[in-house]
mmCIF file with all atom_site columns, C-alpha atoms in Angstrom:
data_model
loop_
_atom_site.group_PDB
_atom_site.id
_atom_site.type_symbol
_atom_site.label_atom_id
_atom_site.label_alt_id
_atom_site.label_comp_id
_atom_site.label_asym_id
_atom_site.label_entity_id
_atom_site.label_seq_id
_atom_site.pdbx_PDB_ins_code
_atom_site.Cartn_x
_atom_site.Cartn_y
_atom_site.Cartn_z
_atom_site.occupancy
_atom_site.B_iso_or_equiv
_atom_site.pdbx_formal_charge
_atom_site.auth_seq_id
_atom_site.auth_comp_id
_atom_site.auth_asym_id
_atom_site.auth_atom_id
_atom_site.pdbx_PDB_model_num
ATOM 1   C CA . UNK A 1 1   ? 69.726 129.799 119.575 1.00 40.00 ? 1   UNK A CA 1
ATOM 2   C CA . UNK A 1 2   ? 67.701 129.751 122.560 1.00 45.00 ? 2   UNK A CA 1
ATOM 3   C CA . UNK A 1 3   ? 67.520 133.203 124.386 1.00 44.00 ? 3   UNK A CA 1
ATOM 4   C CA . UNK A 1 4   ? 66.364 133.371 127.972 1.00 47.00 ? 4   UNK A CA 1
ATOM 5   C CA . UNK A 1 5   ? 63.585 135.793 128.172 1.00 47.00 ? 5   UNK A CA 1
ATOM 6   C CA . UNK A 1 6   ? 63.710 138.522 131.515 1.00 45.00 ? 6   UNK A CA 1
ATOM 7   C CA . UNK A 1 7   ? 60.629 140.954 132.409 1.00 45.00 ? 7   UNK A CA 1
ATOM 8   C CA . UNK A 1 8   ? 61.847 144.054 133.439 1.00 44.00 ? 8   UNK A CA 1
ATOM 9   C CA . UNK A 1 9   ? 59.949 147.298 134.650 1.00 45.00 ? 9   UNK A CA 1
ATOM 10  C CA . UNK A 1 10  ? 59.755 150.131 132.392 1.00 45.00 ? 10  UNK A CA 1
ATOM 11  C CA . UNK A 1 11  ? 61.635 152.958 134.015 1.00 46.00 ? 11  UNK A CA 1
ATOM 12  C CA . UNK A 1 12  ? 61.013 156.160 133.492 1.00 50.00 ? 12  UNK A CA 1
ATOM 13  C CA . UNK A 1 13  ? 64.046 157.061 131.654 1.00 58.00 ? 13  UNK A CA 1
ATOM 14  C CA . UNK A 1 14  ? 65.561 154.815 129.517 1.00 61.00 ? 14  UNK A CA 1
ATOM 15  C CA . UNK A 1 15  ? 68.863 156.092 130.099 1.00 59.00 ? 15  UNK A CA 1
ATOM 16  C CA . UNK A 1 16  ? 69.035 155.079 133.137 1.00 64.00 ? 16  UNK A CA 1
ATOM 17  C CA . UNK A 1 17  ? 68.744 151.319 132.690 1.00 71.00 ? 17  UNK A CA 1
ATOM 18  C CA . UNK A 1 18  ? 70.679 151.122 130.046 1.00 83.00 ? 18  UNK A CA 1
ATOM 19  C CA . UNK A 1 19  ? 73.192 148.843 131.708 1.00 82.00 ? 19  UNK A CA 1
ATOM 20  C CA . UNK A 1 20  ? 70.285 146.268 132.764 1.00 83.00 ? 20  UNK A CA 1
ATOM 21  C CA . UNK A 1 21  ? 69.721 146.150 128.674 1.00 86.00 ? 21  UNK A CA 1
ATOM 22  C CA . UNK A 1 22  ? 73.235 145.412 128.513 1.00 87.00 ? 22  UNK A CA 1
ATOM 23  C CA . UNK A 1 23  ? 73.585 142.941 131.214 1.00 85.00 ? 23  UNK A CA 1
ATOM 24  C CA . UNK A 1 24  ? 70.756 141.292 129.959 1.00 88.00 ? 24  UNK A CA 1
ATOM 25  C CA . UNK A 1 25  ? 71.602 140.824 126.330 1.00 90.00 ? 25  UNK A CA 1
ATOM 26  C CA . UNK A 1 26  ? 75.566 140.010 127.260 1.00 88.00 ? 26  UNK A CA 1
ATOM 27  C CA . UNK A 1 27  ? 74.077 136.948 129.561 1.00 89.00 ? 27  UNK A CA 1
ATOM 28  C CA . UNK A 1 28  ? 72.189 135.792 126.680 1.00 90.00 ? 28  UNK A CA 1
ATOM 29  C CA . UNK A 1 29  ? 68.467 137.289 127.400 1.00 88.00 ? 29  UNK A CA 1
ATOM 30  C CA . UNK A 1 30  ? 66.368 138.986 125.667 1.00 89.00 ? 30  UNK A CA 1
ATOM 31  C CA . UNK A 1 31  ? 65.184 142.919 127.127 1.00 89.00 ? 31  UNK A CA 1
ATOM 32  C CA . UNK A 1 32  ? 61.235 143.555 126.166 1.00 89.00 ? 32  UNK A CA 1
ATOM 33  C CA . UNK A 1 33  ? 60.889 147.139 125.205 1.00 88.00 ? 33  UNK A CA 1
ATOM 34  C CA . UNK A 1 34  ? 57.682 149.298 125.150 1.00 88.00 ? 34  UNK A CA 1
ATOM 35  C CA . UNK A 1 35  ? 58.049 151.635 122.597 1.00 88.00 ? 35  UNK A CA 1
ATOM 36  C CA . UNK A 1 36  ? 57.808 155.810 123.124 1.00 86.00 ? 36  UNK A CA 1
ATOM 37  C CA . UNK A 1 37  ? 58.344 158.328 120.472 1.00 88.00 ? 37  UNK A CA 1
ATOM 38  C CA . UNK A 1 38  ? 56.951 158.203 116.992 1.00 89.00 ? 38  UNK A CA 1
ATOM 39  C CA . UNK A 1 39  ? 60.529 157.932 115.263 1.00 90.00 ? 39  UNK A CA 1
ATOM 40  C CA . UNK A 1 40  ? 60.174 154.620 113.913 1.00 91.00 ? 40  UNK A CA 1
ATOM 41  C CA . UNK A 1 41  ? 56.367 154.828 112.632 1.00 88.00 ? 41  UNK A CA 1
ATOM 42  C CA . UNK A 1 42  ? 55.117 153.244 110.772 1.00 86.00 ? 42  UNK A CA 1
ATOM 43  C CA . UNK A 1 43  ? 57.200 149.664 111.907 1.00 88.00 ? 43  UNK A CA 1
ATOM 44  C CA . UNK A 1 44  ? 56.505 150.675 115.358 1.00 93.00 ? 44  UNK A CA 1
ATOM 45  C CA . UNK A 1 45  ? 53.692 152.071 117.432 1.00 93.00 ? 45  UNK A CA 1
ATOM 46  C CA . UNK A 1 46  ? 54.122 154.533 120.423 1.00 90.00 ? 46  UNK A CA 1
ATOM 47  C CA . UNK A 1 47  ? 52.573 152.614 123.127 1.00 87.00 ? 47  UNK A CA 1
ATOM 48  C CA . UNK A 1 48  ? 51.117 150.052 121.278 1.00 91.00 ? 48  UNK A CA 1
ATOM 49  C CA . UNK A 1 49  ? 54.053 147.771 120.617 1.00 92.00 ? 49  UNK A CA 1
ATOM 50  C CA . UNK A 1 50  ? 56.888 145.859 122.839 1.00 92.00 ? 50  UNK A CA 1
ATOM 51  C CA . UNK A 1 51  ? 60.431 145.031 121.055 1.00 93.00 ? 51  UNK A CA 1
ATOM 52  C CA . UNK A 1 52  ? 62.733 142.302 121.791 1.00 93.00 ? 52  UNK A CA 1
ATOM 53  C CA . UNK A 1 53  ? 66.366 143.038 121.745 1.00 94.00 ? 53  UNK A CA 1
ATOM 54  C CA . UNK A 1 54  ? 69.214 140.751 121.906 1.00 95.00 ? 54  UNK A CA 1
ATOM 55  C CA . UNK A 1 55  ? 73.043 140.868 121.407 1.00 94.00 ? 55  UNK A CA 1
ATOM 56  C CA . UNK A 1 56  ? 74.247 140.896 118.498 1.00 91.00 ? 56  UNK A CA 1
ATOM 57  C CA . UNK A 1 57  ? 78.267 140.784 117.354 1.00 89.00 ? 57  UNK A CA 1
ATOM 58  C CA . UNK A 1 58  ? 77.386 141.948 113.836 1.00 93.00 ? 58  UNK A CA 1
ATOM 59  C CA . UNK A 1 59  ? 74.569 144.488 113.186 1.00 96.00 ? 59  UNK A CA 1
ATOM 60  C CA . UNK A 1 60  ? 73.896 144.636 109.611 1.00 95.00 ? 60  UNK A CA 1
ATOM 61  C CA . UNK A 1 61  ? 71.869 147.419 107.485 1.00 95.00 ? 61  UNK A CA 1
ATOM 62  C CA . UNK A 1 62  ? 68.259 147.715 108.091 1.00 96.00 ? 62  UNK A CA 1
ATOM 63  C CA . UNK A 1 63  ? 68.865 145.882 111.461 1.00 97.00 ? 63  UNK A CA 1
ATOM 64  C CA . UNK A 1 64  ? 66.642 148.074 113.854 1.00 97.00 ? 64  UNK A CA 1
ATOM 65  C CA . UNK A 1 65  ? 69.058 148.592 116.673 1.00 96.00 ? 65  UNK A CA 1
ATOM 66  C CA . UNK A 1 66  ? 69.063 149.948 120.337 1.00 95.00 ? 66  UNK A CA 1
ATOM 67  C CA . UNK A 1 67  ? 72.257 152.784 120.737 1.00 94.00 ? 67  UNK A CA 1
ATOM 68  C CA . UNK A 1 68  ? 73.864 155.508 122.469 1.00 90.00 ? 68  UNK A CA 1
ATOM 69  C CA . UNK A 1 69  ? 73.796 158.658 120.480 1.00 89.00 ? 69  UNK A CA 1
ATOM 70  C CA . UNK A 1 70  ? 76.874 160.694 120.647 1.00 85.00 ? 70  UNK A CA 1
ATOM 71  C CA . UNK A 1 71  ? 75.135 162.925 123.120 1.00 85.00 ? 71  UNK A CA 1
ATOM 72  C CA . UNK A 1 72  ? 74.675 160.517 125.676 1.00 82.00 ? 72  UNK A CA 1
ATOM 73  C CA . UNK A 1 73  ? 71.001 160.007 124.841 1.00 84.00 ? 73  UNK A CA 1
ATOM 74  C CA . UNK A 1 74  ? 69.223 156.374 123.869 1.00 89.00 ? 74  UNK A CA 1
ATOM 75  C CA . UNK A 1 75  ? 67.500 155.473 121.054 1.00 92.00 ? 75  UNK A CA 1
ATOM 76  C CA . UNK A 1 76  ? 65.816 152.557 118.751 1.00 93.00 ? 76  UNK A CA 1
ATOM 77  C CA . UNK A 1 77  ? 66.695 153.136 114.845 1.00 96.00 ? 77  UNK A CA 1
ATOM 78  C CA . UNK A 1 78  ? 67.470 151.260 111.778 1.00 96.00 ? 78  UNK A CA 1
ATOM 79  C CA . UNK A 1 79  ? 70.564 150.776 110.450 1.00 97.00 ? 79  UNK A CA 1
ATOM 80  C CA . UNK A 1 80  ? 70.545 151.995 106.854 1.00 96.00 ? 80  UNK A CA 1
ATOM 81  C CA . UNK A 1 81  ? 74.726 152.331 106.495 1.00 96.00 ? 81  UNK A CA 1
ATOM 82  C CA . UNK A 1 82  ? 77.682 151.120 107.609 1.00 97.00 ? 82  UNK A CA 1
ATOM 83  C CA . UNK A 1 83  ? 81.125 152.386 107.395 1.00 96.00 ? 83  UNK A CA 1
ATOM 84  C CA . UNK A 1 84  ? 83.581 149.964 108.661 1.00 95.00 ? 84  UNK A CA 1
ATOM 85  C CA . UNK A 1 85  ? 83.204 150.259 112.784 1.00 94.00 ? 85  UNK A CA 1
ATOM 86  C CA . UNK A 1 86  ? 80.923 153.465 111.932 1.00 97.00 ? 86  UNK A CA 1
ATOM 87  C CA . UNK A 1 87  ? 77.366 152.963 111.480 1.00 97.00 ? 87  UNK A CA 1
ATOM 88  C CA . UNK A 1 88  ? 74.651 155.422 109.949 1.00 97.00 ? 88  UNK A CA 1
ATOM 89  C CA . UNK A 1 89  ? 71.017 155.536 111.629 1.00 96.00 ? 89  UNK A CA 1
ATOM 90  C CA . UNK A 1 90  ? 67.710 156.700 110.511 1.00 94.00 ? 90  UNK A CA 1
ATOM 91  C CA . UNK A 1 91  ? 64.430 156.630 112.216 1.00 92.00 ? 91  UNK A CA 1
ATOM 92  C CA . UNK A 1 92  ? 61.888 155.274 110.283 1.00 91.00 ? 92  UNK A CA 1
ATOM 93  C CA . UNK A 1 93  ? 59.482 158.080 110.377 1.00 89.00 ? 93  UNK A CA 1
ATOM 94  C CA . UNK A 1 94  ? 62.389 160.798 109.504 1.00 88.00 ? 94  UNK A CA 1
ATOM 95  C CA . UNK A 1 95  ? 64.292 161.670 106.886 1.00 83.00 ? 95  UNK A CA 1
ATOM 96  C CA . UNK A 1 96  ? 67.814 162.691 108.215 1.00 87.00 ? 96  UNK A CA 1
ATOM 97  C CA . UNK A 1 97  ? 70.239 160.322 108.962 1.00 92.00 ? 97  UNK A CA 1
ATOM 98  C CA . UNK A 1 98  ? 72.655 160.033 111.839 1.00 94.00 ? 98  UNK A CA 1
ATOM 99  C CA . UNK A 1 99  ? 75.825 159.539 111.101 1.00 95.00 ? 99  UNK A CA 1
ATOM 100 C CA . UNK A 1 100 ? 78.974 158.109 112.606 1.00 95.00 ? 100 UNK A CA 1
ATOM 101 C CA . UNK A 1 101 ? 77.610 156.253 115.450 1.00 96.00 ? 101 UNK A CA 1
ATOM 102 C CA . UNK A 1 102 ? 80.658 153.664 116.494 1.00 96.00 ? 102 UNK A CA 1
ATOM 103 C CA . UNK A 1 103 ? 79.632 149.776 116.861 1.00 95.00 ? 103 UNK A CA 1
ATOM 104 C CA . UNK A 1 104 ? 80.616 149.895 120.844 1.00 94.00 ? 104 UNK A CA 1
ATOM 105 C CA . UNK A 1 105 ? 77.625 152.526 120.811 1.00 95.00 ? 105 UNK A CA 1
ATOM 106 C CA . UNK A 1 106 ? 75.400 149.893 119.491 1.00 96.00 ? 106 UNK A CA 1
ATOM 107 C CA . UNK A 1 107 ? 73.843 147.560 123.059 1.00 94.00 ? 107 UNK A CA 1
ATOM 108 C CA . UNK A 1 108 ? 71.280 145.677 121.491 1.00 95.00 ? 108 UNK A CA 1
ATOM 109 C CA . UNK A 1 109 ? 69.360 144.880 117.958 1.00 96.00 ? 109 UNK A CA 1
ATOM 110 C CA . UNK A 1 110 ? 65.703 144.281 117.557 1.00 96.00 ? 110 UNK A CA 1
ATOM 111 C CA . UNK A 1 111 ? 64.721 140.135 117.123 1.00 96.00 ? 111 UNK A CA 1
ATOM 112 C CA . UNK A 1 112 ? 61.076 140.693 116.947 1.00 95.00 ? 112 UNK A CA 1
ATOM 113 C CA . UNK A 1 113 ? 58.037 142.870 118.406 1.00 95.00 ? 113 UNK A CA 1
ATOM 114 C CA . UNK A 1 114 ? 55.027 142.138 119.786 1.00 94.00 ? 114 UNK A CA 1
ATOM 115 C CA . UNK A 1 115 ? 51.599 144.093 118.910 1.00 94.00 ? 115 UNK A CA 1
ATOM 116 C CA . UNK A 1 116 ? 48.334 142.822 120.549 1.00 93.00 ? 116 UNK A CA 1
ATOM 117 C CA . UNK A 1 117 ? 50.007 140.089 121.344 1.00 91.00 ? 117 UNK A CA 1
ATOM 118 C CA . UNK A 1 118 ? 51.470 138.408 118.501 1.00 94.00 ? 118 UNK A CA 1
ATOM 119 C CA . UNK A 1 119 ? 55.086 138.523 117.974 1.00 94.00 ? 119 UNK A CA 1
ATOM 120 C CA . UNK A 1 120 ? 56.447 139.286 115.093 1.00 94.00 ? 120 UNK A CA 1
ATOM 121 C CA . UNK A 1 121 ? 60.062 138.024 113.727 1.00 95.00 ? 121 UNK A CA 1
ATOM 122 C CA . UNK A 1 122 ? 62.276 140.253 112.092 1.00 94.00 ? 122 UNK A CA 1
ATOM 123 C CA . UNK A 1 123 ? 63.943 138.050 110.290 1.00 93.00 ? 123 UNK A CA 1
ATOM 124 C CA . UNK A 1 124 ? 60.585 136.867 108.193 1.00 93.00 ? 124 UNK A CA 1
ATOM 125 C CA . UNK A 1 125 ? 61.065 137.540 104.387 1.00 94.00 ? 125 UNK A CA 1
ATOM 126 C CA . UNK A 1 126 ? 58.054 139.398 104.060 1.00 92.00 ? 126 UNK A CA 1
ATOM 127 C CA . UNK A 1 127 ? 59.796 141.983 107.384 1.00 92.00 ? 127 UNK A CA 1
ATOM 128 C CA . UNK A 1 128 ? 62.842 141.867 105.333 1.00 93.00 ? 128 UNK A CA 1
ATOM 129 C CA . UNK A 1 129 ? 61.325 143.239 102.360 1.00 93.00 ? 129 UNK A CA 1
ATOM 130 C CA . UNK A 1 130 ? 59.366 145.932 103.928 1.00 91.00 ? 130 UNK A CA 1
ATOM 131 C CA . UNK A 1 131 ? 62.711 147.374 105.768 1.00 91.00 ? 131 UNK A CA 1
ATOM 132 C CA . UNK A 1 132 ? 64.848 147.414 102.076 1.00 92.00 ? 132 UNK A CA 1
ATOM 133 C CA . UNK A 1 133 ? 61.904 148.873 100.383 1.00 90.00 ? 133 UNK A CA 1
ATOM 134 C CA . UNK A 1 134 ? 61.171 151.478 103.061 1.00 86.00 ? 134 UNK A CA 1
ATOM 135 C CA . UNK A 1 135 ? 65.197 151.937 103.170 1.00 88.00 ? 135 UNK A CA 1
ATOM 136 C CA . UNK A 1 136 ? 65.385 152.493 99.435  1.00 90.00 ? 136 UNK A CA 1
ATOM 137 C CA . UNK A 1 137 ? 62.651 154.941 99.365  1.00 87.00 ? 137 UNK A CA 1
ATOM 138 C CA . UNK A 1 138 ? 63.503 157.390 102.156 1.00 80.00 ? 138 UNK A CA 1
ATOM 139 C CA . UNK A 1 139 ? 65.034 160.245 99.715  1.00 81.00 ? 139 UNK A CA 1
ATOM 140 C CA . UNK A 1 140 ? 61.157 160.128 97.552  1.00 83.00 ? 140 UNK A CA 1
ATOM 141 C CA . UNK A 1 141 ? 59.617 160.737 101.361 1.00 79.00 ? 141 UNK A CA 1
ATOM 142 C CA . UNK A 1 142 ? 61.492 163.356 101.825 1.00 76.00 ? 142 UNK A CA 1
ATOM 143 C CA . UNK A 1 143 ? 60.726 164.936 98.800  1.00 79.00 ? 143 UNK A CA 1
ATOM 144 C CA . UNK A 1 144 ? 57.017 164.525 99.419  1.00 74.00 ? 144 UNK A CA 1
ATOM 145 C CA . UNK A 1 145 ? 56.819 165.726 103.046 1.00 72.00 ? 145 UNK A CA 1
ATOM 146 C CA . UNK A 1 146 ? 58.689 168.844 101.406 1.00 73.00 ? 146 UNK A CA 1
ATOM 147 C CA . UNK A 1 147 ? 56.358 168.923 98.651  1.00 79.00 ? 147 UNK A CA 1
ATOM 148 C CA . UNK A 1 148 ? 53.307 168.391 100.929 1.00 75.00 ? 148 UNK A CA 1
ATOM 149 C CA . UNK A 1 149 ? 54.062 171.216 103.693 1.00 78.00 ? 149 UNK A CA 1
ATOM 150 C CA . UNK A 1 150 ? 55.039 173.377 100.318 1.00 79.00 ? 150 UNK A CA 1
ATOM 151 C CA . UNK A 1 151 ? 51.001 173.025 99.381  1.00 84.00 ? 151 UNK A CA 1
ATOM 152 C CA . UNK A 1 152 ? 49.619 173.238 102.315 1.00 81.00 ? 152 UNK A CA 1
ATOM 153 C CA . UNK A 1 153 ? 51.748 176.987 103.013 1.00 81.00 ? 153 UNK A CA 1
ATOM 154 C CA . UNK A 1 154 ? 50.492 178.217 98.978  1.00 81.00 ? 154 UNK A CA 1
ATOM 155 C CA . UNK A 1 155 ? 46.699 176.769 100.209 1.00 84.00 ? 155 UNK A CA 1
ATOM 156 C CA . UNK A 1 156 ? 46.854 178.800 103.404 1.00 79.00 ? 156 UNK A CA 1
ATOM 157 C CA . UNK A 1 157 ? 47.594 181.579 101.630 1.00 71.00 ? 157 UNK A CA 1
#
């Protein structure tokens, strides 16, 4: 599928372009990203790295996907359930997961990302594997952050 590609300026706010992301996907582009936030370390870089998104009908797990959060806020995280219409989110630098987020909420998923310029597909095997394994092993982070900030409070003491 060929996508046409737009360049649009970074506003200060996401939120408030978040109908040129949609306009642009729905009409068959694809919306460059920079990312902000550490959330989704260590896939994606905080300043360092630009995603693509595009439309997609059917988001599937580990899909990393652009969304409205039930607060009205933006954000880009991976997929890591689905319910039916319902769709569970997790950045991949946390640990919690967001539940409950309905597919209308869901504008955009990630095709690729470029870092120092060299794009990246997301649908490359070795990608693929990374997300399931990364996925799969959020509940042993967890318990090692825990564990960590548990050693570093008795070491302090």
């Amino acid at each position: 599928m060929d996508f046409k590609e737009y360049e649009i300026t970074i506003k200060e706010n996401i939120s408030e372009y978040v109908s040129d992301v949609k306009n642009v996907v729905d009409d068959g582009g694809m919306f460059f990203l920079k990312v902000s936030g550490k959330s989704m370390l260590p896939f994606l870089k905080d300043g360092k790295d630009t995603v693509l998104l595009k439309k997609s009908d059917e988001p599937s797990i580990y899909d990393v996907a652009f969304y409205v959060r039930q607060s009205g806020g933006v954000v880009l995280h991976r997929i890591v359930a689905i319910h039916g219409d319902k769709f569970d989110f997790c950045g991949d630098n946390q640990t919690e997961i967001e539940k409950g987020i309905p597919k209308e909420n869901i504008i955009a998923v990630m095709d690729a990302y470029i870092r120092d310029g060299k794009r990246y597909f997301c649908n490359s095997a070795s990608y693929k594997i990374k997300s399931v394994l990364w996925v799969k092993t959020r509940i042993f982070r967890k318990f090692y952050r825990n564990l960590k900030i548990k050693i570093k409070y008795l070491v302090k003491r």
